[in-house]
């Protein structure tokens, strides 16, 4: 096959996945989709191997191909215009019930040429609590309406019965169905593009181009592997609590790196717990893939080929691999921990190229405002928060940046927030907590969003790394905790914690969402005095703290 | 007479147009980076003879704003902001677009934290005063600004888009207390999103003093040369929206000049489209590193209210709330490097040979193969460029040899393949402009200009089956020519949030307010606006993004929205609508009428075009490498071609500022305005 033709087809496939991604963003209803970009869209080959993926976050890495493979296994035969949907957290690339994956077989001239898949976090999927996720669900049935893998569209005809059923089971049917349509629309866009390529260059050439991307993905992973240190690397850590008690949850990984395989073994991690922080096998796979992908330095599209040398080992029933009907709606706490464990295990052996730990947790909160007569649908504010990243050799950690499982995820502007929800934002500022994150290259600063409620609301939040903050490295200190603080209208502290379960707040109450400082890299005593001086001048650190932590002498830098 | 001067990094282009005679003169001078106004005035002097001391309308496009931003050469700037929000410029939108980069860095703010001052004031989301502004506090800040030696101050308060009273009062007080300091405020754009608006105000302040000084010197120099005056004779600057404005307006909010160059090209394309009867087309500019395209429908370019400085898939860039024409771009141009990755993927761009060393064939030490080298080896470029530069064949071949060896195929297959991949990537920009928006490219023409576009336009157009390609005379100085056609424009825009059609009364009222605001801007320039383009931002209630819809007839808004939504996303819904913004663009459109079509490009009339001339006589012949192999091609000098001439491909047309490639299956006709018109297939030439 002519290599230039293949290059042209590959470019067109990448453009198609970007276009699919853009179509969802533009036409969706949920802020969590269009601002947070909590979704992904991609194209697989006929066997379900991911070829290209348009994504705004890292979190759905690897989910799409598993969903397509599940569709192939269950249905096997397809007609043009079919589409399938699933939100099962335990199989088919699932994560939690809020994440709905839609799969469409792609046809050209009546022949199957691949699949399109789109997975998105829909703000409302029903269940016990508005927004569907909570920190107190007893089982998966409280976490939203369950869609097993079903055929949603049959040869172009949407199954209205399913949509009616779904509408009746969610709090915001307009938004939920609107998002589902946005997903279906994006898949059609992708099919049109791939079909055009087949018409122009032939099915064989398109298949060869898909294969080429996957093969090159594998090569880039293998090359990375050759450069990595070989041997066994272990990391341990704790998730803050099991959700019922304050007992931390122990987790560990053992990496075994050889010339041709990268094995991440989570054996020895705690069993699944009685709260919603459990992950499932697909979410563990996502978590490990993110770390693995970050090690590969390439401008190749992220394809299934890249993960060929990756092996994941974990017995079922752990906090990473919960079984039905264990609740999993805040699965990101464990899935993100899996990513962080892999990076932590390797960081010491990578000569400062892997930064110290960051705030890691998505730090998601939900404020569900009291419904008033005339409100069309309930007002639900849901937002993840950026935090401090870790220092690394040669650079301080970045401040107020979304964690590893997010990506091109935009925070909600104060002005949009205030125009949309009954709150007054009193402060949106860097968290300059000097009690952690110091180092030759210090951790980045966290974020404080302090809001006064103008209407009663209930608050739910899941802020991980509240008791076990971001890790320092090479003599740098650990970061500072993420937490949520709520005060009543008189200023009395009602709660200050990483987990808040459905706390009723009156108008006038104040909610502060706080993310921590990232971990420091290297001995603080070695910090360049010019960096300290800059931080003092910019008011990022007080003179006293600078003296205490870095031996700063005021005026020493002045000439 | 009209005189347009376009300053680029290397050259300053001047186009002088005499409405009476239809004559067009062109001057090209080296730019003078140590003081760009000198190059401009030198060009003006060179055209002095043609001016004969007559009244001249002066129109200027300059990179002064974008250069000061990109090179971080702006003023020492302070930000005055609401208490509790000093870190806004550091927080930005917290996004991390380079997904797998563990060491991502955000763009560095133009004003660092030490230079930001908080004021204990507050406006609510509804525009009500939550905490009043204390003038004494502003007084204290003014002292610190004076002591700190700041040259510029931006004032940006939360919710100022809804009620600017605090910002304006603070700015008034600061101006009073700080004579000589450049002061501006964010509510100059009444759009929500505090980071974007604050960044816009800060950027405007940052370049304010430099623009002030530059325009002052230029104004003086022009006055000495008898250029300038009242009303229509005021010297003007090109805006990012494709129109122009007075020097005074440009000084008061200079950030609106940031993308004026590309916008001028679109303005020129619109003028050319009107002249040639083309209403729906894509304006294409291919430069050294990028291909840029703007879609024009029904004679109107698409408009945006936001622009990103230093954008990229791996960086968030700096968002600026600047009204611009919507231009999409991809990282492939004449200087783009062709390479094969370690894993065997063929890539063109985004890295570029740049001006130095340039492509290998320039013989200035470039060793990596660029698209220009492929063009040369494929016979599309002459042995010696118009500038006198003799191209180095051996160097171009040497640059491609490693790829031929790596792939194990003949060199000429590599050259041909590289051009195909490059053109396919450039064609992506045409897809972004049409297909990605749900438009059928077969319903559009292509207007191609800029140094490299005429080399690739035909292949790109064939790829998307566009109707025709039009290449204007002097395609290389087309931006300057476009400026001749720029009307005075003033934007007035506002964030609103109302249900539709329930909120119709409010939309009508607010639109009228914006029309009055735009008319006031014209009045301030001593002019009168003659037409108003009205757009609404419409979406289904609760949806993410709005679609810009023509709102000149409010009865048709819902219908237009449904059509646009269907076109863009493939579906419509039976759901209530809302309007989230109004954008009024005022124009003196009638005043910006007629200008020539470039040197030798005056209207030859329909008769000339229709004359049944035989094919013109070529100046020479050479072999060109088309997608199916080598062909013997005729080579023409553009100056020799006459309206009505017809040429069958393969052919090459050479002129001073560019070269046009006509593939074997294309036909070329010269229209009555001396434009080259390329078509494929069935149309009879």
CSV table of C-alpha atoms in Angstrom, one decimal, chain A residues 105-362:
chain,number,residue,atom,x,y,z
A,105,UNK,CA,-21.4,0.2,13.6
A,106,UNK,CA,-20.0,2.0,10.6
A,107,UNK,CA,-21.0,0.9,7.1
A,108,UNK,CA,-20.0,1.9,3.6
A,109,UNK,CA,-21.8,0.3,0.7
A,110,UNK,CA,-23.4,-2.2,3.0
A,111,UNK,CA,-20.1,-3.4,4.4
A,112,UNK,CA,-19.1,-3.1,8.0
A,113,UNK,CA,-16.0,-0.9,8.1
A,114,UNK,CA,-15.5,-0.2,11.8
A,115,UNK,CA,-17.4,1.3,14.8
A,116,UNK,CA,-17.9,4.7,16.4
A,117,UNK,CA,-18.2,5.0,20.1
A,118,UNK,CA,-18.9,7.9,22.4
A,119,UNK,CA,-18.9,7.8,26.2
A,120,UNK,CA,-20.1,10.8,28.2
A,121,UNK,CA,-21.0,11.7,31.8
A,122,UNK,CA,-24.6,12.7,31.7
A,123,UNK,CA,-25.4,15.1,34.6
A,124,UNK,CA,-28.6,13.2,35.6
A,125,UNK,CA,-29.3,9.5,35.3
A,126,UNK,CA,-31.7,9.1,38.2
A,127,UNK,CA,-31.0,7.2,41.4
A,128,UNK,CA,-31.3,8.2,45.0
A,129,UNK,CA,-29.7,11.6,44.7
A,130,UNK,CA,-29.8,14.5,42.2
A,131,UNK,CA,-26.8,14.2,39.9
A,132,UNK,CA,-26.9,10.4,40.4
A,133,UNK,CA,-23.6,10.1,42.2
A,134,UNK,CA,-23.4,10.3,46.0
A,135,UNK,CA,-21.1,9.2,48.7
A,136,UNK,CA,-23.6,7.2,50.6
A,137,UNK,CA,-25.3,4.8,48.2
A,138,UNK,CA,-25.7,1.4,49.6
A,139,UNK,CA,-25.5,-0.3,46.3
A,140,UNK,CA,-25.4,0.4,42.5
A,141,UNK,CA,-29.2,0.5,42.4
A,142,UNK,CA,-29.2,3.8,44.3
A,143,UNK,CA,-26.7,5.2,41.8
A,144,UNK,CA,-28.9,5.7,38.8
A,145,UNK,CA,-31.1,4.1,36.2
A,146,UNK,CA,-29.3,1.1,34.8
A,147,UNK,CA,-29.0,0.5,31.1
A,148,UNK,CA,-27.7,-2.9,30.3
A,149,UNK,CA,-26.1,-3.2,26.9
A,150,UNK,CA,-29.1,-2.7,24.6
A,151,UNK,CA,-29.9,-1.8,21.1
A,152,UNK,CA,-31.2,1.8,21.2
A,153,UNK,CA,-31.5,2.5,17.5
A,154,UNK,CA,-32.6,-0.2,15.0
A,155,UNK,CA,-31.8,0.6,11.4
A,156,UNK,CA,-32.2,4.3,12.0
A,157,UNK,CA,-35.3,4.1,14.2
A,158,UNK,CA,-34.8,5.1,17.8
A,159,UNK,CA,-36.5,2.8,20.3
A,160,UNK,CA,-39.0,5.3,21.8
A,161,UNK,CA,-39.9,2.9,24.6
A,162,UNK,CA,-36.5,3.0,26.0
A,163,UNK,CA,-36.4,6.8,25.8
A,164,UNK,CA,-39.7,7.0,27.6
A,165,UNK,CA,-38.5,4.7,30.3
A,166,UNK,CA,-35.3,6.7,30.7
A,167,UNK,CA,-37.2,10.0,30.7
A,168,UNK,CA,-39.4,8.7,33.5
A,169,UNK,CA,-36.4,7.7,35.6
A,170,UNK,CA,-34.3,10.8,35.5
A,171,UNK,CA,-34.8,14.2,37.1
A,172,UNK,CA,-33.9,16.3,34.0
A,173,UNK,CA,-35.2,14.3,31.0
A,174,UNK,CA,-34.7,17.2,28.6
A,175,UNK,CA,-31.0,17.4,29.3
A,176,UNK,CA,-30.4,13.7,29.6
A,177,UNK,CA,-32.1,12.9,26.3
A,178,UNK,CA,-30.5,16.0,24.7
A,179,UNK,CA,-27.1,14.7,25.6
A,180,UNK,CA,-27.9,11.2,24.3
A,181,UNK,CA,-29.0,12.8,21.0
A,182,UNK,CA,-25.7,14.8,20.9
A,183,UNK,CA,-23.8,11.5,21.3
A,184,UNK,CA,-25.8,9.8,18.6
A,185,UNK,CA,-25.4,12.8,16.3
A,186,UNK,CA,-21.6,12.7,16.7
A,187,UNK,CA,-21.5,9.0,15.8
A,188,UNK,CA,-23.3,9.8,12.6
A,189,UNK,CA,-20.8,12.5,11.8
A,190,UNK,CA,-18.0,10.0,12.2
A,191,UNK,CA,-19.7,7.4,10.1
A,192,UNK,CA,-20.1,9.8,7.2
A,193,UNK,CA,-16.4,10.7,7.3
A,194,UNK,CA,-15.2,7.1,7.4
A,195,UNK,CA,-17.6,6.1,4.7
A,196,UNK,CA,-16.3,8.9,2.5
A,197,UNK,CA,-12.8,7.6,2.9
A,198,UNK,CA,-13.9,4.1,1.9
A,199,UNK,CA,-15.6,5.4,-1.2
A,200,UNK,CA,-12.5,7.3,-2.2
A,201,UNK,CA,-9.7,5.0,-1.3
A,202,UNK,CA,-11.3,1.6,-0.8
A,203,UNK,CA,-12.1,-0.4,2.3
A,204,UNK,CA,-8.8,-2.2,2.1
A,205,UNK,CA,-6.8,1.1,2.2
A,206,UNK,CA,-8.8,2.4,5.1
A,207,UNK,CA,-8.4,-0.9,7.0
A,208,UNK,CA,-4.6,-0.7,6.3
A,209,UNK,CA,-4.5,2.8,7.6
A,210,UNK,CA,-6.3,1.8,10.8
A,211,UNK,CA,-3.9,-1.0,11.2
A,212,UNK,CA,-0.9,1.3,10.6
A,213,UNK,CA,-2.0,3.6,13.4
A,214,UNK,CA,-2.3,0.7,15.8
A,215,UNK,CA,1.1,-0.8,14.8
A,216,UNK,CA,2.8,2.5,15.3
A,217,UNK,CA,1.2,3.0,18.6
A,218,UNK,CA,2.7,-0.3,19.7
A,219,UNK,CA,6.1,0.7,18.4
A,220,UNK,CA,6.1,3.9,20.3
A,221,UNK,CA,5.2,2.1,23.5
A,222,UNK,CA,7.9,-0.5,23.0
A,223,UNK,CA,10.4,2.2,22.4
A,224,UNK,CA,9.4,3.9,25.7
A,225,UNK,CA,9.7,0.6,27.4
A,226,UNK,CA,13.3,0.1,26.3
A,227,UNK,CA,14.2,3.5,27.9
A,228,UNK,CA,12.5,2.8,31.2
A,229,UNK,CA,14.5,1.5,34.2
A,230,UNK,CA,14.0,-2.3,34.6
A,231,UNK,CA,13.1,-4.2,37.7
A,232,UNK,CA,10.5,-4.1,40.4
A,233,UNK,CA,9.1,-0.9,41.8
A,234,UNK,CA,6.6,-0.8,44.7
A,235,UNK,CA,4.4,2.1,45.9
A,236,UNK,CA,1.9,2.1,48.7
A,237,UNK,CA,-0.7,4.7,49.8
A,238,UNK,CA,-4.1,5.1,51.4
A,239,UNK,CA,-7.4,6.3,50.3
A,240,UNK,CA,-8.8,8.6,53.0
A,241,UNK,CA,-11.6,6.5,54.4
A,242,UNK,CA,-13.9,3.6,53.6
A,243,UNK,CA,-16.8,6.1,53.7
A,244,UNK,CA,-18.4,4.5,56.8
A,245,UNK,CA,-15.6,4.9,59.3
A,246,UNK,CA,-12.5,7.0,59.4
A,247,UNK,CA,-10.4,4.0,58.7
A,248,UNK,CA,-8.0,4.6,55.8
A,249,UNK,CA,-8.0,2.1,52.9
A,250,UNK,CA,-4.6,0.6,52.1
A,251,UNK,CA,-3.6,0.3,48.4
A,252,UNK,CA,-0.4,-0.8,46.7
A,253,UNK,CA,1.1,-1.6,43.4
A,254,UNK,CA,4.1,-3.6,42.3
A,255,UNK,CA,5.5,-2.7,38.9
A,256,UNK,CA,7.6,-5.3,37.0
A,257,UNK,CA,9.3,-3.8,34.0
A,258,UNK,CA,11.1,-5.9,31.5
A,259,UNK,CA,12.3,-5.3,28.0
A,260,UNK,CA,8.9,-6.2,26.5
A,261,UNK,CA,6.3,-6.0,29.3
A,262,UNK,CA,5.1,-3.5,31.9
A,263,UNK,CA,3.1,-5.2,34.6
A,264,UNK,CA,1.2,-3.4,37.2
A,265,UNK,CA,0.1,-5.7,40.0
A,266,UNK,CA,-2.3,-4.4,42.6
A,267,UNK,CA,-2.5,-7.6,44.6
A,268,UNK,CA,-2.5,-6.8,48.3
A,269,UNK,CA,-4.8,-3.8,48.0
A,270,UNK,CA,-7.8,-3.7,50.4
A,271,UNK,CA,-11.0,-5.4,49.6
A,272,UNK,CA,-13.9,-3.4,48.3
A,273,UNK,CA,-15.4,-1.1,50.9
A,274,UNK,CA,-18.9,-0.3,51.9
A,275,UNK,CA,-19.0,3.1,50.2
A,276,UNK,CA,-19.0,4.5,46.7
A,277,UNK,CA,-15.2,5.0,46.2
A,278,UNK,CA,-14.8,1.5,44.8
A,279,UNK,CA,-13.7,1.2,41.2
A,280,UNK,CA,-14.4,-1.6,38.7
A,281,UNK,CA,-12.1,-3.5,36.4
A,282,UNK,CA,-12.7,-1.1,33.5
A,283,UNK,CA,-11.9,1.9,35.6
A,284,UNK,CA,-8.7,0.3,37.0
A,285,UNK,CA,-7.7,-0.3,33.4
A,286,UNK,CA,-8.3,3.4,32.5
A,287,UNK,CA,-6.4,4.5,35.5
A,288,UNK,CA,-3.3,2.5,34.7
A,289,UNK,CA,-3.4,3.3,31.0
A,290,UNK,CA,-3.3,7.0,31.8
A,291,UNK,CA,0.0,6.6,33.7
A,292,UNK,CA,1.4,4.4,31.0
A,293,UNK,CA,0.3,6.8,28.2
A,294,UNK,CA,1.9,9.7,30.0
A,295,UNK,CA,5.3,7.9,29.9
A,296,UNK,CA,5.1,7.6,26.1
A,297,UNK,CA,6.5,10.6,24.4
A,298,UNK,CA,4.9,10.7,20.9
A,299,UNK,CA,2.6,12.7,18.8
A,300,UNK,CA,1.0,9.5,17.5
A,301,UNK,CA,-2.8,9.3,18.2
A,302,UNK,CA,-3.6,7.3,21.2
A,303,UNK,CA,-4.7,3.9,20.0
A,304,UNK,CA,-5.1,0.4,21.4
A,305,UNK,CA,-1.6,-0.5,20.0
A,306,UNK,CA,0.0,1.6,22.7
A,307,UNK,CA,-1.2,-0.6,25.4
A,308,UNK,CA,0.0,-3.9,23.9
A,309,UNK,CA,3.0,-4.2,26.4
A,310,UNK,CA,0.8,-3.4,29.4
A,311,UNK,CA,-0.4,-6.1,31.8
A,312,UNK,CA,-2.7,-5.4,34.7
A,313,UNK,CA,-3.0,-7.8,37.6
A,314,UNK,CA,-5.6,-7.5,40.4
A,315,UNK,CA,-7.8,-10.1,42.1
A,316,UNK,CA,-11.5,-9.3,41.8
A,317,UNK,CA,-13.3,-7.9,44.8
A,318,UNK,CA,-10.6,-5.3,45.8
A,319,UNK,CA,-11.3,-1.6,46.1
A,320,UNK,CA,-10.1,-1.3,42.5
A,321,UNK,CA,-12.1,-4.2,41.2
A,322,UNK,CA,-15.5,-4.2,42.9
A,323,UNK,CA,-18.2,-6.7,41.9
A,324,UNK,CA,-21.9,-6.0,41.5
A,325,UNK,CA,-23.9,-4.6,43.3
A,326,UNK,CA,-21.1,-2.8,45.2
A,327,UNK,CA,-21.6,1.0,44.9
A,328,UNK,CA,-19.1,2.7,42.6
A,329,UNK,CA,-20.5,6.2,41.9
A,330,UNK,CA,-17.3,8.0,43.1
A,331,UNK,CA,-15.1,5.5,41.4
A,332,UNK,CA,-12.6,8.1,40.4
A,333,UNK,CA,-11.1,8.1,43.9
A,334,UNK,CA,-9.8,4.6,43.4
A,335,UNK,CA,-9.2,4.8,39.7
A,336,UNK,CA,-7.1,8.0,40.1
A,337,UNK,CA,-5.2,6.4,42.9
A,338,UNK,CA,-4.3,3.6,40.5
A,339,UNK,CA,-2.8,6.2,38.1
A,340,UNK,CA,-1.0,7.9,41.0
A,341,UNK,CA,0.4,4.7,42.4
A,342,UNK,CA,2.0,3.8,39.1
A,343,UNK,CA,3.7,7.2,38.8
A,344,UNK,CA,4.7,7.2,42.5
A,345,UNK,CA,6.3,3.8,42.1
A,346,UNK,CA,8.4,5.0,39.2
A,347,UNK,CA,9.1,8.6,40.2
A,348,UNK,CA,12.2,7.9,42.2
A,349,UNK,CA,13.8,6.0,39.4
A,350,UNK,CA,13.1,8.6,36.6
A,351,UNK,CA,15.5,11.3,37.6
A,352,UNK,CA,13.0,14.0,38.3
A,353,UNK,CA,11.1,13.7,35.1
A,354,UNK,CA,8.0,12.5,36.9
A,355,UNK,CA,6.9,15.3,39.2
A,356,UNK,CA,5.9,14.9,42.9
A,357,UNK,CA,2.3,14.1,43.6
A,358,UNK,CA,-0.6,16.4,42.9
A,359,UNK,CA,-4.0,16.9,44.5
A,360,UNK,CA,-5.2,14.0,42.4
A,361,UNK,CA,-8.8,13.9,43.4
A,362,UNK,CA,-11.3,15.3,41.0
